[in-house]
Protein backbone atom coordinates (compact mmCIF):
# COMPACT_ATOMS: atom_id res chain seq x y z
CA UNK A 1 0.00 0.00 0.00
CA UNK A 2 1.25 3.45 -0.90
CA UNK A 3 -0.38 5.02 2.13
CA UNK A 4 2.09 3.31 4.45
CA UNK A 5 5.00 5.13 2.86
CA UNK A 6 3.50 8.49 3.78
CA UNK A 7 2.66 7.56 7.34
CA UNK A 8 4.73 7.11 10.46
CA UNK A 9 3.08 4.83 12.98
CA UNK A 10 3.73 5.28 16.68
CA UNK A 11 2.13 3.99 19.85
CA UNK A 12 0.34 6.33 22.29
CA UNK A 13 2.83 5.39 25.03
CA UNK A 14 5.78 6.37 22.84
CA UNK A 15 4.12 9.71 22.00
CA UNK A 16 3.53 10.37 25.67
CA UNK A 17 7.16 9.59 26.53
CA UNK A 18 8.41 11.74 23.66
CA UNK A 19 6.37 14.76 24.72
CA UNK A 20 7.23 14.34 28.39
CA UNK A 21 10.95 14.02 27.69
CA UNK A 22 11.04 16.98 25.29
CA UNK A 23 8.99 19.13 27.67
CA UNK A 24 11.24 18.36 30.62
CA UNK A 25 14.36 19.18 28.59
CA UNK A 26 12.98 22.63 27.74
CA UNK A 27 14.60 25.19 27.21
CA UNK A 28 17.26 22.82 25.89
CA UNK A 29 16.83 20.59 22.86
CA UNK A 30 16.12 16.95 23.64
CA UNK A 31 17.26 14.18 21.31
CA UNK A 32 17.29 10.43 20.94
CA UNK A 33 16.26 7.37 18.99
CA UNK A 34 12.96 6.00 17.69
CA UNK A 35 12.76 2.24 18.05
CA UNK A 36 10.36 -0.52 17.01
CA UNK A 37 10.19 -4.28 17.33
CA UNK A 38 10.88 -4.83 13.63
CA UNK A 39 10.89 -3.34 10.14
CA UNK A 40 7.44 -1.97 9.34
CA UNK A 41 6.29 -2.11 12.96
CA UNK A 42 5.12 1.04 14.72
CA UNK A 43 7.56 3.03 16.81
CA UNK A 44 6.89 1.75 20.32
CA UNK A 45 9.83 3.19 22.22
CA UNK A 46 11.85 6.33 22.38
CA UNK A 47 15.39 6.14 23.72
CA UNK A 48 16.66 9.44 25.12
CA UNK A 49 20.26 10.37 24.36
CA UNK A 50 22.02 13.19 26.17
CA UNK A 51 22.44 16.32 24.11
CA UNK A 52 26.15 17.09 24.22
CA UNK A 53 25.99 20.23 22.08
CA UNK A 54 27.61 23.30 23.61
CA UNK A 55 24.69 25.27 22.16
CA UNK A 56 21.97 22.94 23.40
CA UNK A 57 19.37 25.72 23.39
CA UNK A 58 19.21 25.54 19.63
CA UNK A 59 21.38 22.62 18.55
CA UNK A 60 21.70 18.98 19.37
CA UNK A 61 24.50 16.44 19.22
CA UNK A 62 24.21 12.87 20.44
CA UNK A 63 26.44 12.20 23.42
CA UNK A 64 28.83 9.63 21.87
CA UNK A 65 28.79 7.30 24.87
CA UNK A 66 24.98 7.29 25.13
CA UNK A 67 24.69 6.80 21.38
CA UNK A 68 27.00 3.76 21.32
CA UNK A 69 25.30 2.25 24.33
CA UNK A 70 21.80 2.80 22.94
CA UNK A 71 22.86 1.30 19.62
CA UNK A 72 24.31 -1.84 21.21
CA UNK A 73 21.33 -2.22 23.55
CA UNK A 74 19.02 -2.13 20.55
CA UNK A 75 21.12 -4.76 18.77
CA UNK A 76 21.32 -6.97 21.82
CA UNK A 77 17.56 -6.83 22.37
CA UNK A 78 16.87 -7.31 18.65
CA UNK A 79 15.17 -3.94 18.44
CA UNK A 80 14.89 -2.04 15.20
CA UNK A 81 16.28 1.49 14.92
CA UNK A 82 13.63 3.46 13.00
CA UNK A 83 15.17 6.90 13.23
CA UNK A 84 15.97 9.93 15.33
CA UNK A 85 14.09 12.64 17.16
CA UNK A 86 14.97 16.01 18.58
CA UNK A 87 12.99 18.90 19.96
CA UNK A 88 12.64 22.54 19.02
CA UNK A 89 12.17 24.44 22.28
CA UNK A 90 11.46 27.74 20.53
CA UNK A 91 10.34 26.99 17.00
CA UNK A 92 8.06 25.12 14.69
CA UNK A 93 8.72 21.42 14.01
CA UNK A 94 10.45 22.23 10.73
CA UNK A 95 14.04 21.16 9.95
CA UNK A 96 16.51 24.03 10.31
CA UNK A 97 19.53 24.54 8.01
CA UNK A 98 21.62 23.07 10.86
CA UNK A 99 19.36 20.02 10.95
CA UNK A 100 19.91 19.47 7.23
CA UNK A 101 23.65 19.96 7.66
CA UNK A 102 23.70 17.33 10.41
CA UNK A 103 21.69 14.77 8.48
CA UNK A 104 23.68 11.56 8.04
CA UNK A 105 24.56 10.95 4.37
CA UNK A 106 21.98 8.73 2.63
CA UNK A 107 19.75 8.85 5.71
CA UNK A 108 16.57 6.94 4.86
CA UNK A 109 14.97 6.63 8.27
CA UNK A 110 12.36 8.59 10.16
CA UNK A 111 13.32 12.05 11.36
CA UNK A 112 11.08 13.40 14.05
CA UNK A 113 10.92 16.96 15.38
CA UNK A 114 8.91 17.82 18.48
CA UNK A 115 8.00 21.45 18.98
CA UNK A 116 7.41 22.20 22.64
CA UNK A 117 6.75 25.93 22.32
CA UNK A 118 3.07 25.33 21.58
CA UNK A 119 0.31 23.81 23.69
CA UNK A 120 -0.13 21.00 23.04
CA UNK A 121 3.34 20.23 21.68
CA UNK A 122 3.50 19.37 17.98
CA UNK A 123 5.15 16.27 16.58
CA UNK A 124 6.16 16.22 12.94
CA UNK A 125 7.65 13.13 11.32
CA UNK A 126 9.74 13.18 8.15
CA UNK A 127 11.31 10.53 6.00
CA UNK A 128 14.87 10.98 4.82
CA UNK A 129 15.33 10.46 1.12
CA UNK A 130 18.30 11.52 -0.99
CA UNK A 131 19.28 14.28 1.41
CA UNK A 132 15.74 15.63 1.70
CA UNK A 133 13.19 15.32 4.50
CA UNK A 134 9.64 14.59 3.38
CA UNK A 135 6.79 15.24 5.84
CA UNK A 136 4.77 12.22 6.92
CA UNK A 137 1.36 11.81 8.47
CA UNK A 138 1.42 10.66 12.07
CA UNK A 139 -0.73 7.66 12.93
CA UNK A 140 -1.24 6.60 16.53
CA UNK A 141 -1.59 2.84 16.72
CA UNK A 142 -1.77 0.48 19.63
CA UNK A 143 0.16 -2.76 19.53
ZN1 LIG B 1 16.28 21.04 14.78
PDB file of C-alpha atoms and ligand atoms in Angstrom:
ATOM      1  CA  UNK A   1       0.000   0.000   0.000  1.00  0.00           C
ATOM      2  CA  UNK A   2       1.249   3.451  -0.904  1.00  0.00           C
ATOM      3  CA  UNK A   3      -0.375   5.021   2.130  1.00  0.00           C
ATOM      4  CA  UNK A   4       2.086   3.314   4.448  1.00  0.00           C
ATOM      5  CA  UNK A   5       5.001   5.131   2.859  1.00  0.00           C
ATOM      6  CA  UNK A   6       3.501   8.485   3.777  1.00  0.00           C
ATOM      7  CA  UNK A   7       2.660   7.559   7.335  1.00  0.00           C
ATOM      8  CA  UNK A   8       4.735   7.105  10.457  1.00  0.00           C
ATOM      9  CA  UNK A   9       3.083   4.828  12.981  1.00  0.00           C
ATOM     10  CA  UNK A  10       3.731   5.277  16.676  1.00  0.00           C
ATOM     11  CA  UNK A  11       2.126   3.985  19.852  1.00  0.00           C
ATOM     12  CA  UNK A  12       0.336   6.325  22.291  1.00  0.00           C
ATOM     13  CA  UNK A  13       2.830   5.386  25.032  1.00  0.00           C
ATOM     14  CA  UNK A  14       5.783   6.371  22.837  1.00  0.00           C
ATOM     15  CA  UNK A  15       4.121   9.706  21.998  1.00  0.00           C
ATOM     16  CA  UNK A  16       3.530  10.372  25.666  1.00  0.00           C
ATOM     17  CA  UNK A  17       7.155   9.589  26.527  1.00  0.00           C
ATOM     18  CA  UNK A  18       8.414  11.743  23.657  1.00  0.00           C
ATOM     19  CA  UNK A  19       6.366  14.761  24.717  1.00  0.00           C
ATOM     20  CA  UNK A  20       7.228  14.341  28.394  1.00  0.00           C
ATOM     21  CA  UNK A  21      10.946  14.023  27.691  1.00  0.00           C
ATOM     22  CA  UNK A  22      11.038  16.979  25.289  1.00  0.00           C
ATOM     23  CA  UNK A  23       8.986  19.132  27.667  1.00  0.00           C
ATOM     24  CA  UNK A  24      11.236  18.356  30.620  1.00  0.00           C
ATOM     25  CA  UNK A  25      14.355  19.178  28.587  1.00  0.00           C
ATOM     26  CA  UNK A  26      12.982  22.632  27.738  1.00  0.00           C
ATOM     27  CA  UNK A  27      14.597  25.186  27.214  1.00  0.00           C
ATOM     28  CA  UNK A  28      17.264  22.821  25.886  1.00  0.00           C
ATOM     29  CA  UNK A  29      16.830  20.585  22.860  1.00  0.00           C
ATOM     30  CA  UNK A  30      16.117  16.950  23.638  1.00  0.00           C
ATOM     31  CA  UNK A  31      17.259  14.182  21.310  1.00  0.00           C
ATOM     32  CA  UNK A  32      17.293  10.432  20.937  1.00  0.00           C
ATOM     33  CA  UNK A  33      16.255   7.369  18.993  1.00  0.00           C
ATOM     34  CA  UNK A  34      12.964   5.999  17.692  1.00  0.00           C
ATOM     35  CA  UNK A  35      12.761   2.238  18.046  1.00  0.00           C
ATOM     36  CA  UNK A  36      10.358  -0.518  17.009  1.00  0.00           C
ATOM     37  CA  UNK A  37      10.190  -4.276  17.333  1.00  0.00           C
ATOM     38  CA  UNK A  38      10.883  -4.830  13.628  1.00  0.00           C
ATOM     39  CA  UNK A  39      10.892  -3.344  10.137  1.00  0.00           C
ATOM     40  CA  UNK A  40       7.443  -1.969   9.345  1.00  0.00           C
ATOM     41  CA  UNK A  41       6.287  -2.114  12.963  1.00  0.00           C
ATOM     42  CA  UNK A  42       5.124   1.042  14.724  1.00  0.00           C
ATOM     43  CA  UNK A  43       7.562   3.033  16.813  1.00  0.00           C
ATOM     44  CA  UNK A  44       6.894   1.754  20.320  1.00  0.00           C
ATOM     45  CA  UNK A  45       9.832   3.189  22.222  1.00  0.00           C
ATOM     46  CA  UNK A  46      11.851   6.328  22.385  1.00  0.00           C
ATOM     47  CA  UNK A  47      15.395   6.142  23.719  1.00  0.00           C
ATOM     48  CA  UNK A  48      16.665   9.441  25.118  1.00  0.00           C
ATOM     49  CA  UNK A  49      20.261  10.374  24.356  1.00  0.00           C
ATOM     50  CA  UNK A  50      22.015  13.190  26.174  1.00  0.00           C
ATOM     51  CA  UNK A  51      22.442  16.320  24.108  1.00  0.00           C
ATOM     52  CA  UNK A  52      26.154  17.090  24.222  1.00  0.00           C
ATOM     53  CA  UNK A  53      25.991  20.232  22.079  1.00  0.00           C
ATOM     54  CA  UNK A  54      27.614  23.303  23.614  1.00  0.00           C
ATOM     55  CA  UNK A  55      24.689  25.274  22.160  1.00  0.00           C
ATOM     56  CA  UNK A  56      21.974  22.939  23.396  1.00  0.00           C
ATOM     57  CA  UNK A  57      19.374  25.725  23.386  1.00  0.00           C
ATOM     58  CA  UNK A  58      19.209  25.543  19.632  1.00  0.00           C
ATOM     59  CA  UNK A  59      21.384  22.616  18.552  1.00  0.00           C
ATOM     60  CA  UNK A  60      21.699  18.984  19.368  1.00  0.00           C
ATOM     61  CA  UNK A  61      24.500  16.443  19.221  1.00  0.00           C
ATOM     62  CA  UNK A  62      24.206  12.874  20.443  1.00  0.00           C
ATOM     63  CA  UNK A  63      26.438  12.201  23.417  1.00  0.00           C
ATOM     64  CA  UNK A  64      28.826   9.627  21.870  1.00  0.00           C
ATOM     65  CA  UNK A  65      28.793   7.304  24.866  1.00  0.00           C
ATOM     66  CA  UNK A  66      24.981   7.286  25.135  1.00  0.00           C
ATOM     67  CA  UNK A  67      24.690   6.799  21.382  1.00  0.00           C
ATOM     68  CA  UNK A  68      26.998   3.763  21.318  1.00  0.00           C
ATOM     69  CA  UNK A  69      25.296   2.247  24.331  1.00  0.00           C
ATOM     70  CA  UNK A  70      21.798   2.797  22.938  1.00  0.00           C
ATOM     71  CA  UNK A  71      22.859   1.300  19.621  1.00  0.00           C
ATOM     72  CA  UNK A  72      24.309  -1.835  21.210  1.00  0.00           C
ATOM     73  CA  UNK A  73      21.333  -2.222  23.547  1.00  0.00           C
ATOM     74  CA  UNK A  74      19.022  -2.134  20.546  1.00  0.00           C
ATOM     75  CA  UNK A  75      21.120  -4.758  18.766  1.00  0.00           C
ATOM     76  CA  UNK A  76      21.318  -6.967  21.819  1.00  0.00           C
ATOM     77  CA  UNK A  77      17.559  -6.825  22.369  1.00  0.00           C
ATOM     78  CA  UNK A  78      16.867  -7.305  18.655  1.00  0.00           C
ATOM     79  CA  UNK A  79      15.173  -3.938  18.442  1.00  0.00           C
ATOM     80  CA  UNK A  80      14.887  -2.039  15.197  1.00  0.00           C
ATOM     81  CA  UNK A  81      16.275   1.488  14.919  1.00  0.00           C
ATOM     82  CA  UNK A  82      13.627   3.458  13.004  1.00  0.00           C
ATOM     83  CA  UNK A  83      15.168   6.898  13.227  1.00  0.00           C
ATOM     84  CA  UNK A  84      15.966   9.931  15.329  1.00  0.00           C
ATOM     85  CA  UNK A  85      14.090  12.635  17.163  1.00  0.00           C
ATOM     86  CA  UNK A  86      14.973  16.005  18.576  1.00  0.00           C
ATOM     87  CA  UNK A  87      12.994  18.901  19.961  1.00  0.00           C
ATOM     88  CA  UNK A  88      12.642  22.545  19.019  1.00  0.00           C
ATOM     89  CA  UNK A  89      12.172  24.437  22.276  1.00  0.00           C
ATOM     90  CA  UNK A  90      11.456  27.742  20.529  1.00  0.00           C
ATOM     91  CA  UNK A  91      10.341  26.989  17.005  1.00  0.00           C
ATOM     92  CA  UNK A  92       8.057  25.118  14.685  1.00  0.00           C
ATOM     93  CA  UNK A  93       8.724  21.425  14.010  1.00  0.00           C
ATOM     94  CA  UNK A  94      10.450  22.226  10.729  1.00  0.00           C
ATOM     95  CA  UNK A  95      14.036  21.163   9.950  1.00  0.00           C
ATOM     96  CA  UNK A  96      16.515  24.029  10.305  1.00  0.00           C
ATOM     97  CA  UNK A  97      19.529  24.535   8.013  1.00  0.00           C
ATOM     98  CA  UNK A  98      21.616  23.071  10.859  1.00  0.00           C
ATOM     99  CA  UNK A  99      19.363  20.020  10.947  1.00  0.00           C
ATOM    100  CA  UNK A 100      19.913  19.466   7.231  1.00  0.00           C
ATOM    101  CA  UNK A 101      23.646  19.961   7.657  1.00  0.00           C
ATOM    102  CA  UNK A 102      23.701  17.332  10.407  1.00  0.00           C
ATOM    103  CA  UNK A 103      21.694  14.772   8.482  1.00  0.00           C
ATOM    104  CA  UNK A 104      23.684  11.563   8.043  1.00  0.00           C
ATOM    105  CA  UNK A 105      24.561  10.952   4.374  1.00  0.00           C
ATOM    106  CA  UNK A 106      21.984   8.735   2.628  1.00  0.00           C
ATOM    107  CA  UNK A 107      19.755   8.849   5.709  1.00  0.00           C
ATOM    108  CA  UNK A 108      16.567   6.940   4.864  1.00  0.00           C
ATOM    109  CA  UNK A 109      14.971   6.628   8.267  1.00  0.00           C
ATOM    110  CA  UNK A 110      12.356   8.592  10.156  1.00  0.00           C
ATOM    111  CA  UNK A 111      13.320  12.046  11.358  1.00  0.00           C
ATOM    112  CA  UNK A 112      11.078  13.404  14.050  1.00  0.00           C
ATOM    113  CA  UNK A 113      10.915  16.955  15.383  1.00  0.00           C
ATOM    114  CA  UNK A 114       8.908  17.820  18.483  1.00  0.00           C
ATOM    115  CA  UNK A 115       8.002  21.448  18.981  1.00  0.00           C
ATOM    116  CA  UNK A 116       7.411  22.197  22.635  1.00  0.00           C
ATOM    117  CA  UNK A 117       6.750  25.930  22.322  1.00  0.00           C
ATOM    118  CA  UNK A 118       3.074  25.325  21.584  1.00  0.00           C
ATOM    119  CA  UNK A 119       0.307  23.812  23.693  1.00  0.00           C
ATOM    120  CA  UNK A 120      -0.133  21.002  23.041  1.00  0.00           C
ATOM    121  CA  UNK A 121       3.337  20.231  21.678  1.00  0.00           C
ATOM    122  CA  UNK A 122       3.499  19.368  17.984  1.00  0.00           C
ATOM    123  CA  UNK A 123       5.150  16.269  16.585  1.00  0.00           C
ATOM    124  CA  UNK A 124       6.159  16.222  12.941  1.00  0.00           C
ATOM    125  CA  UNK A 125       7.646  13.133  11.319  1.00  0.00           C
ATOM    126  CA  UNK A 126       9.736  13.181   8.147  1.00  0.00           C
ATOM    127  CA  UNK A 127      11.314  10.530   5.997  1.00  0.00           C
ATOM    128  CA  UNK A 128      14.869  10.983   4.822  1.00  0.00           C
ATOM    129  CA  UNK A 129      15.332  10.457   1.120  1.00  0.00           C
ATOM    130  CA  UNK A 130      18.304  11.519  -0.986  1.00  0.00           C
ATOM    131  CA  UNK A 131      19.283  14.280   1.411  1.00  0.00           C
ATOM    132  CA  UNK A 132      15.737  15.631   1.704  1.00  0.00           C
ATOM    133  CA  UNK A 133      13.190  15.317   4.496  1.00  0.00           C
ATOM    134  CA  UNK A 134       9.641  14.593   3.376  1.00  0.00           C
ATOM    135  CA  UNK A 135       6.789  15.244   5.840  1.00  0.00           C
ATOM    136  CA  UNK A 136       4.774  12.223   6.918  1.00  0.00           C
ATOM    137  CA  UNK A 137       1.357  11.810   8.473  1.00  0.00           C
ATOM    138  CA  UNK A 138       1.424  10.664  12.068  1.00  0.00           C
ATOM    139  CA  UNK A 139      -0.728   7.663  12.927  1.00  0.00           C
ATOM    140  CA  UNK A 140      -1.242   6.601  16.525  1.00  0.00           C
ATOM    141  CA  UNK A 141      -1.588   2.844  16.722  1.00  0.00           C
ATOM    142  CA  UNK A 142      -1.768   0.481  19.626  1.00  0.00           C
ATOM    143  CA  UNK A 143       0.158  -2.764  19.528  1.00  0.00           C
TER     144      UNK A 143
HETATM  145 ZN1  LIG B   1      16.279  21.041  14.781  1.00  0.00          ZN
END
